[in-house]
CSV table of C-alpha atoms (C1' of nucleotides) in Angstrom, one decimal:
chain,number,residue,atom,x,y,z
A,462,MET,CA,0.0,0.0,0.0
A,463,SER,CA,1.0,3.6,-0.2
A,464,SER,CA,1.7,3.6,3.5
A,465,SER,CA,4.6,1.2,3.2
A,466,PRO,CA,7.3,2.6,5.4
A,467,GLY,CA,10.1,2.3,2.8
A,468,ARG,CA,8.3,4.6,0.3
A,469,GLU,CA,9.6,8.1,-0.1
A,470,PRO,CA,7.4,11.0,-1.0
A,471,ARG,CA,7.5,12.8,-4.3
A,472,VAL,CA,7.9,16.6,-4.5
A,473,ASP,CA,4.2,17.1,-4.9
A,474,ASP,CA,3.5,15.1,-1.7
A,475,ALA,CA,5.9,17.1,0.4
A,476,PRO,CA,7.0,20.3,-1.3
A,477,VAL,CA,7.9,22.3,1.8
A,478,LEU,CA,11.3,22.1,3.6
A,479,HIS,CA,12.0,23.8,6.9
A,480,VAL,CA,15.7,24.0,7.6
A,481,ASP,CA,16.9,24.9,11.1
A,482,LEU,CA,20.5,25.2,12.2
A,483,ASP,CA,21.3,23.6,15.5
A,484,ALA,CA,22.3,25.9,18.3
A,485,PHE,CA,23.3,28.5,15.7
A,486,PHE,CA,25.0,31.3,17.6
A,487,ALA,CA,26.7,29.0,20.0
A,488,SER,CA,27.9,26.7,17.2
A,489,VAL,CA,29.5,29.6,15.4
A,490,GLU,CA,31.3,30.6,18.6
A,491,LEU,CA,32.6,27.0,18.8
A,492,LEU,CA,33.9,27.2,15.3
A,493,ASP,CA,35.7,30.5,16.1
A,494,ASP,CA,37.1,29.2,19.4
A,495,PRO,CA,37.6,25.4,19.4
A,496,THR,CA,38.7,25.5,23.0
A,497,LEU,CA,35.0,25.9,23.9
A,498,ARG,CA,34.2,22.5,22.4
A,499,GLY,CA,32.7,20.0,24.8
A,500,ARG,CA,31.9,22.7,27.4
A,501,PRO,CA,28.5,24.1,28.3
A,502,VAL,CA,28.4,27.4,26.3
A,503,VAL,CA,25.7,30.0,25.8
A,504,VAL,CA,25.7,33.2,23.8
A,505,GLY,CA,23.9,35.9,25.7
A,506,GLY,CA,24.0,38.9,27.9
A,507,ALA,CA,26.2,38.5,31.0
A,508,GLY,CA,24.6,41.2,33.0
A,509,THR,CA,21.8,40.9,35.5
A,510,ARG,CA,19.3,41.6,32.8
A,511,GLY,CA,21.0,39.3,30.2
A,512,VAL,CA,19.2,36.4,28.6
A,513,VAL,CA,20.4,33.3,26.8
A,514,ALA,CA,20.2,33.7,23.0
A,515,SER,CA,21.6,30.3,22.1
A,516,ALA,CA,22.9,27.3,24.1
A,517,THR,CA,25.0,24.3,23.1
A,518,TYR,CA,23.5,20.9,23.8
A,519,GLU,CA,26.1,20.4,26.6
A,520,ALA,CA,24.5,23.4,28.3
A,521,ARG,CA,21.0,22.2,27.6
A,522,ARG,CA,21.7,19.0,29.5
A,523,PHE,CA,21.6,21.3,32.6
A,524,GLY,CA,18.2,22.6,31.7
A,525,VAL,CA,19.6,25.8,30.1
A,526,ARG,CA,17.4,27.1,27.3
A,527,SER,CA,17.3,30.1,25.1
A,528,GLY,CA,15.2,32.9,26.5
A,529,MET,CA,16.2,32.0,30.0
A,530,ALA,CA,17.8,34.7,32.2
A,531,THR,CA,21.5,34.2,32.2
A,532,ALA,CA,21.6,34.5,36.0
A,533,LEU,CA,19.2,31.5,36.2
A,534,ALA,CA,21.2,29.6,33.6
A,535,ARG,CA,24.4,30.1,35.6
A,536,ARG,CA,22.6,28.8,38.7
A,537,ALA,CA,21.5,25.7,36.8
A,538,CYS,CA,25.0,25.1,35.3
A,539,PRO,CA,27.8,26.5,37.5
A,540,ASP,CA,30.5,25.8,34.8
A,541,LEU,CA,28.5,27.7,32.1
A,542,VAL,CA,30.6,29.7,29.7
A,543,VAL,CA,28.8,32.9,28.7
A,544,VAL,CA,30.0,34.4,25.5
A,545,PRO,CA,28.9,37.8,24.2
A,546,GLY,CA,27.3,37.7,20.7
A,547,HIS,CA,29.3,38.3,17.6
A,548,PHE,CA,26.5,39.3,15.3
A,549,ASP,CA,28.6,40.1,12.3
A,550,ARG,CA,29.8,36.5,12.3
A,551,TYR,CA,26.3,35.2,12.6
A,552,GLU,CA,25.2,37.4,9.7
A,553,GLU,CA,28.0,36.1,7.6
A,554,TYR,CA,27.2,32.4,8.3
A,555,SER,CA,23.5,33.2,7.8
A,556,ARG,CA,24.2,34.6,4.3
A,557,ARG,CA,26.2,31.5,3.4
A,558,PHE,CA,23.4,29.3,4.8
A,559,ARG,CA,20.7,31.0,2.7
A,560,ALA,CA,22.9,30.8,-0.4
A,561,LEU,CA,23.0,27.0,0.0
A,562,VAL,CA,19.2,26.8,0.4
A,563,VAL,CA,18.7,29.1,-2.6
A,564,ASP,CA,20.9,26.8,-4.6
A,565,LEU,CA,18.1,24.2,-4.2
A,566,THR,CA,15.3,26.5,-5.2
A,567,PRO,CA,14.8,30.3,-5.4
A,568,VAL,CA,11.6,30.1,-3.4
A,569,VAL,CA,13.2,30.5,0.0
A,570,GLU,CA,11.7,32.4,3.0
A,571,PRO,CA,14.2,33.0,5.8
A,572,LEU,CA,13.0,33.1,9.4
A,573,GLY,CA,15.5,34.9,11.5
A,574,LEU,CA,19.2,34.2,10.8
A,575,ASP,CA,19.1,30.4,11.3
A,576,GLU,CA,16.0,29.0,9.7
A,577,ALA,CA,14.4,29.0,6.3
A,578,PHE,CA,11.4,27.5,4.5
A,579,ALA,CA,12.0,26.3,1.0
A,580,ASP,CA,9.4,25.3,-1.6
A,581,VAL,CA,10.9,22.8,-3.9
A,582,ARG,CA,8.0,22.4,-6.3
A,583,GLY,CA,10.1,23.9,-9.0
A,584,ARG,CA,12.4,20.8,-8.7
A,585,ARG,CA,9.5,18.5,-9.7
A,586,ARG,CA,11.1,17.5,-13.0
A,587,LEU,CA,14.6,17.3,-11.9
A,588,ALA,CA,14.5,13.9,-10.3
A,589,PRO,CA,15.4,13.4,-6.7
A,590,GLY,CA,12.5,13.5,-4.2
A,591,PRO,CA,12.3,16.1,-1.4
A,592,LEU,CA,14.0,13.8,1.1
A,593,GLU,CA,17.1,13.4,-1.1
A,594,LEU,CA,17.1,17.2,-1.6
A,595,ALA,CA,16.9,17.7,2.2
A,596,ARG,CA,19.7,15.2,2.9
A,597,GLY,CA,21.9,16.8,0.3
A,598,LEU,CA,21.3,20.2,1.7
A,599,ARG,CA,22.1,19.0,5.2
A,600,GLN,CA,25.3,17.5,4.0
A,601,ARG,CA,26.4,20.7,2.2
A,602,ILE,CA,25.7,22.7,5.4
A,603,ARG,CA,27.9,20.3,7.3
A,604,ASP,CA,30.7,20.2,4.6
A,605,GLU,CA,30.8,23.8,3.7
A,606,LEU,CA,29.7,25.6,6.9
A,607,ARG,CA,30.7,23.0,9.5
A,608,LEU,CA,27.3,23.4,11.1
A,609,GLU,CA,24.7,20.9,12.0
A,610,SER,CA,21.0,21.3,11.0
A,611,ALA,CA,17.7,19.6,10.9
A,612,VAL,CA,15.2,19.5,8.1
A,613,GLY,CA,11.4,18.9,8.2
A,614,VAL,CA,9.9,17.8,4.9
A,615,ALA,CA,6.1,18.2,4.6
A,616,ARG,CA,3.0,19.2,2.7
A,617,THR,CA,2.7,22.5,4.6
A,618,LYS,CA,4.8,25.0,6.5
A,619,LEU,CA,3.3,24.0,9.8
A,620,PHE,CA,4.2,20.4,9.5
A,621,ALA,CA,7.6,21.1,8.0
A,622,LYS,CA,8.4,23.3,11.0
A,623,LEU,CA,7.2,20.7,13.5
A,624,GLY,CA,9.2,18.1,11.5
A,625,SER,CA,12.5,19.9,11.8
A,626,LYS,CA,12.0,20.3,15.5
A,627,ARG,CA,11.5,16.5,15.8
A,628,ALA,CA,14.5,15.9,13.6
A,629,LYS,CA,16.9,17.6,16.0
A,630,PRO,CA,18.9,15.9,18.7
A,631,ARG,CA,17.1,15.2,21.9
A,632,VAL,CA,18.7,16.2,25.2
A,633,GLY,CA,18.0,14.7,28.5
A,634,PRO,CA,19.7,14.7,31.9
A,635,HIS,CA,21.6,11.5,30.9
A,636,GLY,CA,22.8,12.5,27.5
A,637,ILE,CA,22.2,13.6,24.0
A,638,THR,CA,20.4,11.4,21.6
A,639,PRO,CA,21.0,12.2,17.9
A,640,GLY,CA,17.9,12.9,15.9
A,641,PRO,CA,17.2,11.7,12.3
A,642,GLY,CA,18.3,15.0,10.9
A,643,VAL,CA,15.8,14.8,8.1
A,644,LEU,CA,12.2,14.0,8.9
A,645,TRP,CA,9.3,13.5,6.5
A,646,VAL,CA,5.9,14.3,8.0
A,647,SER,CA,3.9,11.6,6.3
A,648,PRO,CA,0.1,11.7,6.2
A,649,GLN,CA,0.2,9.1,9.0
A,650,LEU,CA,2.5,11.3,11.1
A,651,GLU,CA,0.3,14.3,10.4
A,652,ALA,CA,-2.7,12.4,11.7
A,653,GLU,CA,-0.9,11.3,14.8
A,654,TRP,CA,0.4,14.7,15.6
A,655,LEU,CA,-3.1,16.3,15.2
A,656,GLU,CA,-4.3,13.8,17.8
A,657,THR,CA,-1.5,14.3,20.4
A,658,LEU,CA,0.0,17.8,20.1
A,659,PRO,CA,-0.8,20.4,22.7
A,660,VAL,CA,-2.2,23.7,21.4
A,661,ASP,CA,0.9,25.6,22.1
A,662,ALA,CA,2.8,23.5,19.6
A,663,LEU,CA,0.9,25.5,16.9
A,664,TRP,CA,2.4,28.5,15.2
A,665,GLY,CA,1.1,31.7,16.8
A,666,VAL,CA,0.0,30.1,20.0
A,667,GLY,CA,2.1,31.4,22.9
A,668,PRO,CA,1.5,31.6,26.6
A,669,SER,CA,-1.3,34.1,26.5
A,670,THR,CA,-3.4,32.3,23.8
A,671,ALA,CA,-2.7,28.9,25.4
A,672,ALA,CA,-4.0,30.2,28.7
A,673,LYS,CA,-7.2,31.6,27.0
A,674,LEU,CA,-7.8,28.3,25.3
A,675,ALA,CA,-7.1,26.4,28.5
A,676,ARG,CA,-9.8,28.4,30.2
A,677,LEU,CA,-12.2,27.1,27.5
A,678,GLY,CA,-11.0,23.6,28.2
A,679,LEU,CA,-9.0,23.4,25.0
A,680,ARG,CA,-5.6,21.9,25.6
A,681,HIS,CA,-4.9,19.8,22.6
A,682,VAL,CA,-5.1,20.5,18.9
A,683,ARG,CA,-7.7,17.8,18.6
A,684,ASP,CA,-10.0,19.8,21.0
A,685,LEU,CA,-10.1,22.6,18.4
A,686,ARG,CA,-11.6,20.4,15.7
A,687,GLY,CA,-15.2,21.1,14.8
A,688,LEU,CA,-15.4,24.1,17.1
A,689,ASP,CA,-17.7,27.0,16.1
A,690,PRO,CA,-15.3,29.6,14.7
A,691,HIS,CA,-17.5,32.5,15.6
A,692,ALA,CA,-17.6,31.4,19.3
A,693,LEU,CA,-13.8,31.0,19.2
A,694,ALA,CA,-13.4,34.4,17.6
A,695,THR,CA,-15.0,36.2,20.5
A,696,LYS,CA,-12.2,34.8,22.7
A,697,VAL,CA,-9.1,35.0,20.5
A,698,GLY,CA,-10.1,37.3,17.6
A,699,PRO,CA,-11.2,36.4,14.1
A,700,ALA,CA,-7.8,36.0,12.6
A,701,MET,CA,-6.5,33.7,15.3
A,702,ALA,CA,-9.8,31.7,15.3
A,703,GLY,CA,-9.6,31.1,11.6
A,704,GLN,CA,-6.0,30.1,11.8
A,705,LEU,CA,-6.6,27.7,14.6
A,706,ALA,CA,-9.5,26.1,12.8
A,707,ALA,CA,-7.4,25.5,9.8
A,708,TYR,CA,-4.5,24.0,11.7
A,709,ALA,CA,-6.9,21.7,13.6
A,710,ARG,CA,-8.0,20.3,10.3
A,711,GLY,CA,-4.4,19.8,9.3
A,712,GLU,CA,-4.5,22.7,6.8
A,713,ASP,CA,-2.1,25.6,6.5
A,714,PRO,CA,-2.8,28.1,3.8
A,715,ARG,CA,0.5,30.0,4.2
A,716,GLU,CA,2.7,29.9,1.1
A,717,VAL,CA,6.5,30.1,1.2
A,718,VAL,CA,7.2,33.7,0.2
A,719,ALA,CA,10.6,34.6,-1.2
A,720,ASP,CA,12.0,38.1,-1.2
A,721,ARG,CA,10.0,39.5,1.7
A,722,VAL,CA,11.1,43.1,2.3
A,723,ALA,CA,11.5,44.5,5.8
A,724,LYS,CA,8.6,46.7,6.9
A,725,SER,CA,10.4,48.3,9.8
A,726,VAL,CA,13.8,48.6,11.4
A,727,GLY,CA,14.5,49.6,14.9
A,728,HIS,CA,16.9,49.5,17.7
A,729,ASP,CA,16.3,49.2,21.4
A,730,GLU,CA,18.3,48.8,24.5
A,731,THR,CA,17.6,47.4,27.9
A,732,PHE,CA,19.6,49.3,30.4
A,733,ALA,CA,21.7,47.5,33.0
A,734,VAL,CA,20.6,50.1,35.4
A,735,SER,CA,17.2,51.7,34.7
A,736,ARG,CA,17.3,55.3,33.5
A,737,GLN,CA,16.0,57.8,36.0
A,738,SER,CA,15.7,61.0,34.0
A,739,ARG,CA,14.5,62.3,30.7
A,740,ALA,CA,17.8,63.9,30.0
A,741,GLU,CA,19.5,60.5,30.0
A,742,LEU,CA,16.9,59.1,27.6
A,743,HIS,CA,17.4,62.0,25.3
A,744,GLY,CA,21.1,61.2,25.2
A,745,ASP,CA,20.3,57.5,24.5
A,746,LEU,CA,18.2,58.5,21.5
A,747,ARG,CA,21.3,59.9,19.8
A,748,GLY,CA,22.9,56.5,19.6
A,749,HIS,CA,19.6,54.8,18.7
A,750,ALA,CA,19.1,57.3,15.8
A,751,GLU,CA,22.6,56.7,14.5
A,752,VAL,CA,22.0,52.9,14.4
A,753,VAL,CA,18.6,53.1,12.8
A,754,ALA,CA,19.7,55.7,10.2
A,755,GLY,CA,22.7,53.5,9.3
A,756,VAL,CA,20.4,50.6,8.6
A,757,LEU,CA,18.0,52.7,6.6
A,758,ARG,CA,20.7,54.1,4.4
A,759,GLU,CA,22.4,50.7,4.0
A,760,ARG,CA,19.1,49.4,2.7
A,761,GLY,CA,18.4,52.4,0.5
A,762,VAL,CA,15.0,53.1,2.2
A,763,VAL,CA,13.4,56.1,3.9
A,764,ALA,CA,11.0,55.9,6.8
A,765,HIS,CA,7.7,57.7,7.0
A,766,THR,CA,6.8,56.6,10.5
A,767,VAL,CA,8.9,57.1,13.7
A,768,THR,CA,8.0,55.3,16.9
A,769,VAL,CA,9.5,55.6,20.4
A,770,VAL,CA,8.9,52.9,22.9
A,771,VAL,CA,9.5,53.1,26.7
A,772,ARG,CA,9.4,50.2,29.0
A,773,TYR,CA,9.1,50.9,32.6
A,774,ASP,CA,10.5,48.9,35.5
A,775,ASP,CA,7.2,47.1,36.0
A,776,ARG,CA,7.6,45.9,32.3
A,777,THR,CA,4.6,47.8,31.0
A,778,SER,CA,5.3,49.8,27.9
A,779,VAL,CA,4.1,52.9,26.2
A,780,SER,CA,4.7,54.0,22.6
A,781,ARG,CA,4.3,57.2,20.7
A,782,SER,CA,4.5,57.3,16.9
A,783,GLN,CA,4.2,59.9,14.2
A,784,THR,CA,3.6,59.4,10.5
A,785,LEU,CA,5.4,62.0,8.3
A,786,ASP,CA,4.5,63.0,4.8
A,787,PHE,CA,8.1,62.9,3.8
A,788,GLY,CA,10.7,60.2,4.3
A,789,ILE,CA,13.8,60.3,6.6
A,790,ASP,CA,17.0,58.3,6.7
A,791,ASP,CA,19.3,60.6,8.6
A,792,ALA,CA,20.1,60.4,12.3
A,793,GLY,CA,19.5,64.1,12.9
A,794,GLY,CA,15.9,64.1,11.6
A,795,LEU,CA,15.1,60.8,13.3
A,796,ARG,CA,16.5,62.1,16.5
A,797,GLN,CA,14.5,65.3,16.4
A,798,VAL,CA,11.2,63.5,15.8
A,799,ALA,CA,12.0,60.9,18.4
A,800,ARG,CA,12.9,63.5,21.0
A,801,ALA,CA,9.6,65.3,20.5
A,802,LEU,CA,7.8,62.0,20.8
A,803,LEU,CA,9.7,61.1,23.9
A,804,GLU,CA,8.6,64.4,25.5
A,805,SER,CA,5.0,63.1,25.4
A,806,VAL,CA,5.8,60.0,27.3
A,807,PRO,CA,5.1,60.3,31.0
A,808,LEU,CA,8.0,59.3,33.2
A,809,THR,CA,6.2,57.9,36.2
A,810,GLN,CA,8.7,55.2,36.9
A,811,ALA,CA,12.3,54.3,36.1
A,812,VAL,CA,12.8,53.2,32.5
A,813,ARG,CA,14.4,49.8,31.7
A,814,LEU,CA,14.2,49.9,27.9
A,815,LEU,CA,14.2,52.6,25.2
A,816,GLY,CA,13.4,51.8,21.6
A,817,LEU,CA,13.4,53.8,18.4
A,818,TYR,CA,11.7,52.2,15.4
A,819,ALA,CA,11.3,53.4,11.8
A,820,GLY,CA,8.4,52.1,9.7
A,821,SER,CA,6.4,52.8,6.5
A,822,LEU,CA,9.6,52.2,4.6
A,823,ARG,CA,9.8,53.2,1.0
A,824,PRO,CA,12.7,53.0,-1.5
A,825,ARG,CA,14.7,56.2,-1.3
A,826,ALA,CA,14.9,56.4,-5.0
A,827,GLY,CA,11.2,56.5,-5.4
A,828,SER,CA,10.8,59.1,-2.7
A,829,GLN,CA,13.3,61.4,-4.4
A,830,VAL,CA,11.5,61.1,-7.7
A,831,GLN,CA,8.3,62.1,-5.9
A,832,LEU,CA,9.9,65.1,-4.2
A,833,SER,CA,11.7,66.3,-7.2
A,834,LEU,CA,8.5,66.2,-9.2
A,835,ASP,CA,7.1,68.4,-6.5
A,836,VAL,CA,9.6,71.1,-6.9
A,837,ASP,CA,10.4,70.9,-10.6
A,838,ALA,CA,10.4,69.1,-13.8
A,839,ALA,CA,12.7,66.1,-13.9
A,840,PRO,CA,16.3,67.3,-13.7
A,841,ASP,CA,18.2,66.4,-16.9
A,842,ASP,CA,21.6,67.9,-16.1
A,843,VAL,CA,23.8,68.1,-13.1
A,844,LEU,CA,22.9,71.7,-12.3
A,845,SER,CA,19.2,71.2,-12.2
A,846,ALA,CA,19.7,68.0,-10.3
A,847,ALA,CA,21.8,69.8,-7.7
A,848,ALA,CA,19.2,72.5,-7.5
A,849,ALA,CA,16.4,70.0,-7.1
A,850,SER,CA,18.4,68.2,-4.4
A,851,SER,CA,18.9,71.4,-2.5
A,852,ARG,CA,15.3,72.3,-2.7
A,853,GLN,CA,14.4,68.8,-1.5
A,854,HIS,CA,16.5,69.3,1.6
A,855,GLN,CA,14.8,72.6,2.3
A,856,SER,CA,11.5,71.0,2.0
A,857,ASP,CA,12.5,68.1,4.2
A,858,ARG,CA,13.6,70.5,6.8
A,859,ALA,CA,10.4,72.4,6.6
A,860,GLY,CA,8.5,69.1,6.8
A,861,LEU,CA,10.5,68.2,9.9
A,862,ARG,CA,9.5,71.5,11.6
A,863,ASP,CA,5.9,70.9,10.7
A,864,ALA,CA,6.1,67.3,12.1
A,865,ILE,CA,7.5,68.5,15.4
A,866,ASP,CA,4.9,71.3,15.6
A,867,GLU,CA,2.3,68.6,15.0
A,868,ILE,CA,3.6,66.5,17.8
A,869,ARG,CA,3.5,69.5,20.1
A,870,ARG,CA,0.0,70.2,19.1
A,871,ARG,CA,-1.1,66.7,19.8
A,872,PHE,CA,0.7,66.2,23.0
A,873,GLY,CA,0.6,69.6,24.4
A,874,ARG,CA,2.8,72.2,26.1
A,875,THR,CA,5.0,69.6,27.7
A,876,ALA,CA,6.3,68.6,24.3
A,877,LEU,CA,6.5,72.2,23.2
A,878,GLY,CA,8.5,73.3,26.2
A,879,THR,CA,11.3,70.8,25.9
A,880,ALA,CA,11.3,70.5,22.2
A,881,ALA,CA,12.7,74.0,22.3
A,882,ASP,CA,15.7,73.0,24.4
A,883,LEU,CA,16.6,70.4,21.8
A,884,ARG,CA,18.8,73.2,20.4
A,885,THR,CA,21.0,72.8,23.4
A,886,SER,CA,21.7,69.4,21.8
A,887,GLY,CA,21.7,67.1,24.7
A,888,VAL,CA,23.6,69.5,27.0
A,889,GLU,CA,20.8,69.7,29.5
A,890,PRO,CA,20.9,71.0,33.0
A,891,PRO,CA,21.4,68.5,35.8
A,892,ARG,CA,18.2,67.4,37.3
A,893,GLN,CA,17.3,66.4,40.8
A,894,ARG,CA,17.0,62.7,41.3
A,895,GLY,CA,13.9,61.1,42.8
A,896,ARG,CA,10.4,62.5,42.6
A,897,THR,CA,11.2,65.6,40.8
A,898,ALA,CA,12.7,63.7,37.9
A,899,PHE,CA,9.6,61.7,37.6
A,900,GLY,CA,6.8,64.2,38.4
A,901,PRO,CA,4.5,64.0,35.4
A,902,ASP,CA,4.6,67.2,33.4
A,903,GLN,CA,6.4,69.2,36.0
A,904,GLU,CA,10.0,68.7,35.0
A,905,SER,CA,9.8,69.8,31.4
A,906,SER,CA,7.4,72.7,31.9
A,907,GLY,CA,10.0,74.5,33.9
A,908,ASP,CA,12.5,74.3,31.1
B,816,DT,C1',16.0,34.2,38.3
B,817,DC,C1',13.1,37.4,36.4
B,818,DT,C1',13.3,37.5,31.6
B,819,DG,C1',17.4,40.6,24.9
B,820,DG,C1',17.1,42.5,20.4
B,821,DG,C1',15.6,41.7,15.8
B,822,DG,C1',11.3,41.7,13.8
B,823,DT,C1',5.8,40.5,12.1
B,824,DC,C1',0.9,40.6,12.6
B,825,DC,C1',-3.6,41.7,14.8
B,826,DT,C1',-7.1,44.6,17.1
B,827,DA,C1',-9.7,48.5,18.4
B,828,DG,C1',-10.9,53.2,18.3
B,829,DG,C1',-11.0,57.6,16.1
B,830,DA,C1',-10.6,60.7,12.0
B,831,DC,C1',-11.9,61.4,7.6
B,832,DC,C1',-14.1,60.6,3.1
B,833,DC,C1',-17.8,59.2,0.2
C,1083,DT,C1',-31.2,68.4,9.9
C,1084,DC,C1',-30.0,64.1,11.3
C,1085,DT,C1',-28.4,59.6,10.5
C,1086,DG,C1',-25.9,55.5,8.5
C,1087,DG,C1',-22.5,52.4,6.6
C,1088,DG,C1',-18.2,51.2,4.3
C,1089,DG,C1',-13.4,52.0,3.4
C,1090,DT,C1',-8.9,53.7,4.6
C,1091,DC,C1',-5.4,55.6,7.4
C,1092,DC,C1',-3.3,56.5,11.8
C,1093,DT,C1',-2.2,55.5,16.6
C,1094,DA,C1',-1.5,52.5,20.8
C,1095,DG,C1',-1.0,48.3,22.7
C,1096,DG,C1',-0.2,43.4,22.8
C,1097,DA,C1',1.0,38.6,21.3
C,1098,DC,C1',4.2,36.1,19.0
C,1099,DC,C1',8.3,34.4,16.3
C,1100,DC,C1',13.6,33.5,16.3
DNA sequence: TCTGGGGTCCTAGGACCC
DNA sequence: TCTGGGGTCCTAGGACCC
């Protein structure tokens, strides 16, 4: 029968691959420093607020997991080696990894630095089945990058991802059991998983949604089957309800989408010691703006929306954003808008995180065309091009002033008052610590 | 022990237009 | 004069992914 275990799927039976590099950041560190081999190693922040970004299997034997606070990981594993991240190295390995996947098929959708979906339907005519493609890819990753990986091969993204997870080595307190490396999620396996998996194994179901579902008595994927979607929607929203219903039937409408373009870029920092004053935060925005502007220019895009996020010590967050009718990609402009937005954020507690994000990204080239059309006919020689460019800068500056005025209008005199002292360019008078620094509205109105 | 930094997507309410 | 419904954009917040 078709269910005979020796039978391998054809491309049309299992067109989706999910490739996942094992312990990626930590593995790159081991390649760069072989003396770390065999030791329990994590990449992550070493400070009191650091978390584990990646852990070797040796570290996982002690219960160490990514996302865990480094302090807790150290407690679980006293010999733990904590290495700071070297993201340039990870980017480089990630590029080489993606190139190997793209060598299989152009339809590749990366997920973070260390994972990718691939749709191999285009390889239908070219012989080997998807399992052979997956094994070959895994071998190339091992030979050319010296990294280990796992590949799930399935009908849909959901099962391919679950498959790669199951294909990985398993770690228990007594040792590490190698996984199969490549796993085909056959129709039989799909059916079995739909019967046995908990709801939080599904894509998009995290702690919050799992808790909501548990309150409804829904703990396994099988419990979701045949549920009234409208009733479910009132609890988890229409989008989530529809998605859960589809998953429970074993369906996943998501396609593998190549060439996704980023919709936002940002930078944030959790402070080792929470910030106590607005002046400190204004100073931090300078660095944030430099980072974000650098990425925008590197990618050749301009942002039309600027967002500032503040997270307080109690971990609640507030955000303020402003959409501009012109694009920015320079640190100065970004910083000015961000500072005006920050003025409207109440500082009622110490601040553990400050973030600056740029959204509504558009190609810079397109934006320039639009602006130059505004000011003049298309420039056809250097002189008129220069003139147009100069006028564009003028109009951007005017736009920036308008934007800041708009923020002041929306958020009131507080924003107005301190926006004015932006001209002092971060050289702000020392402030008293304690209550005065945090009194809502009172500190800036005196400026 | 006490939770990073890079992102995406969804929701809800209000403004505004037709 | 009052009322409405749909569509779209913007803003704020939250959940989730790696």
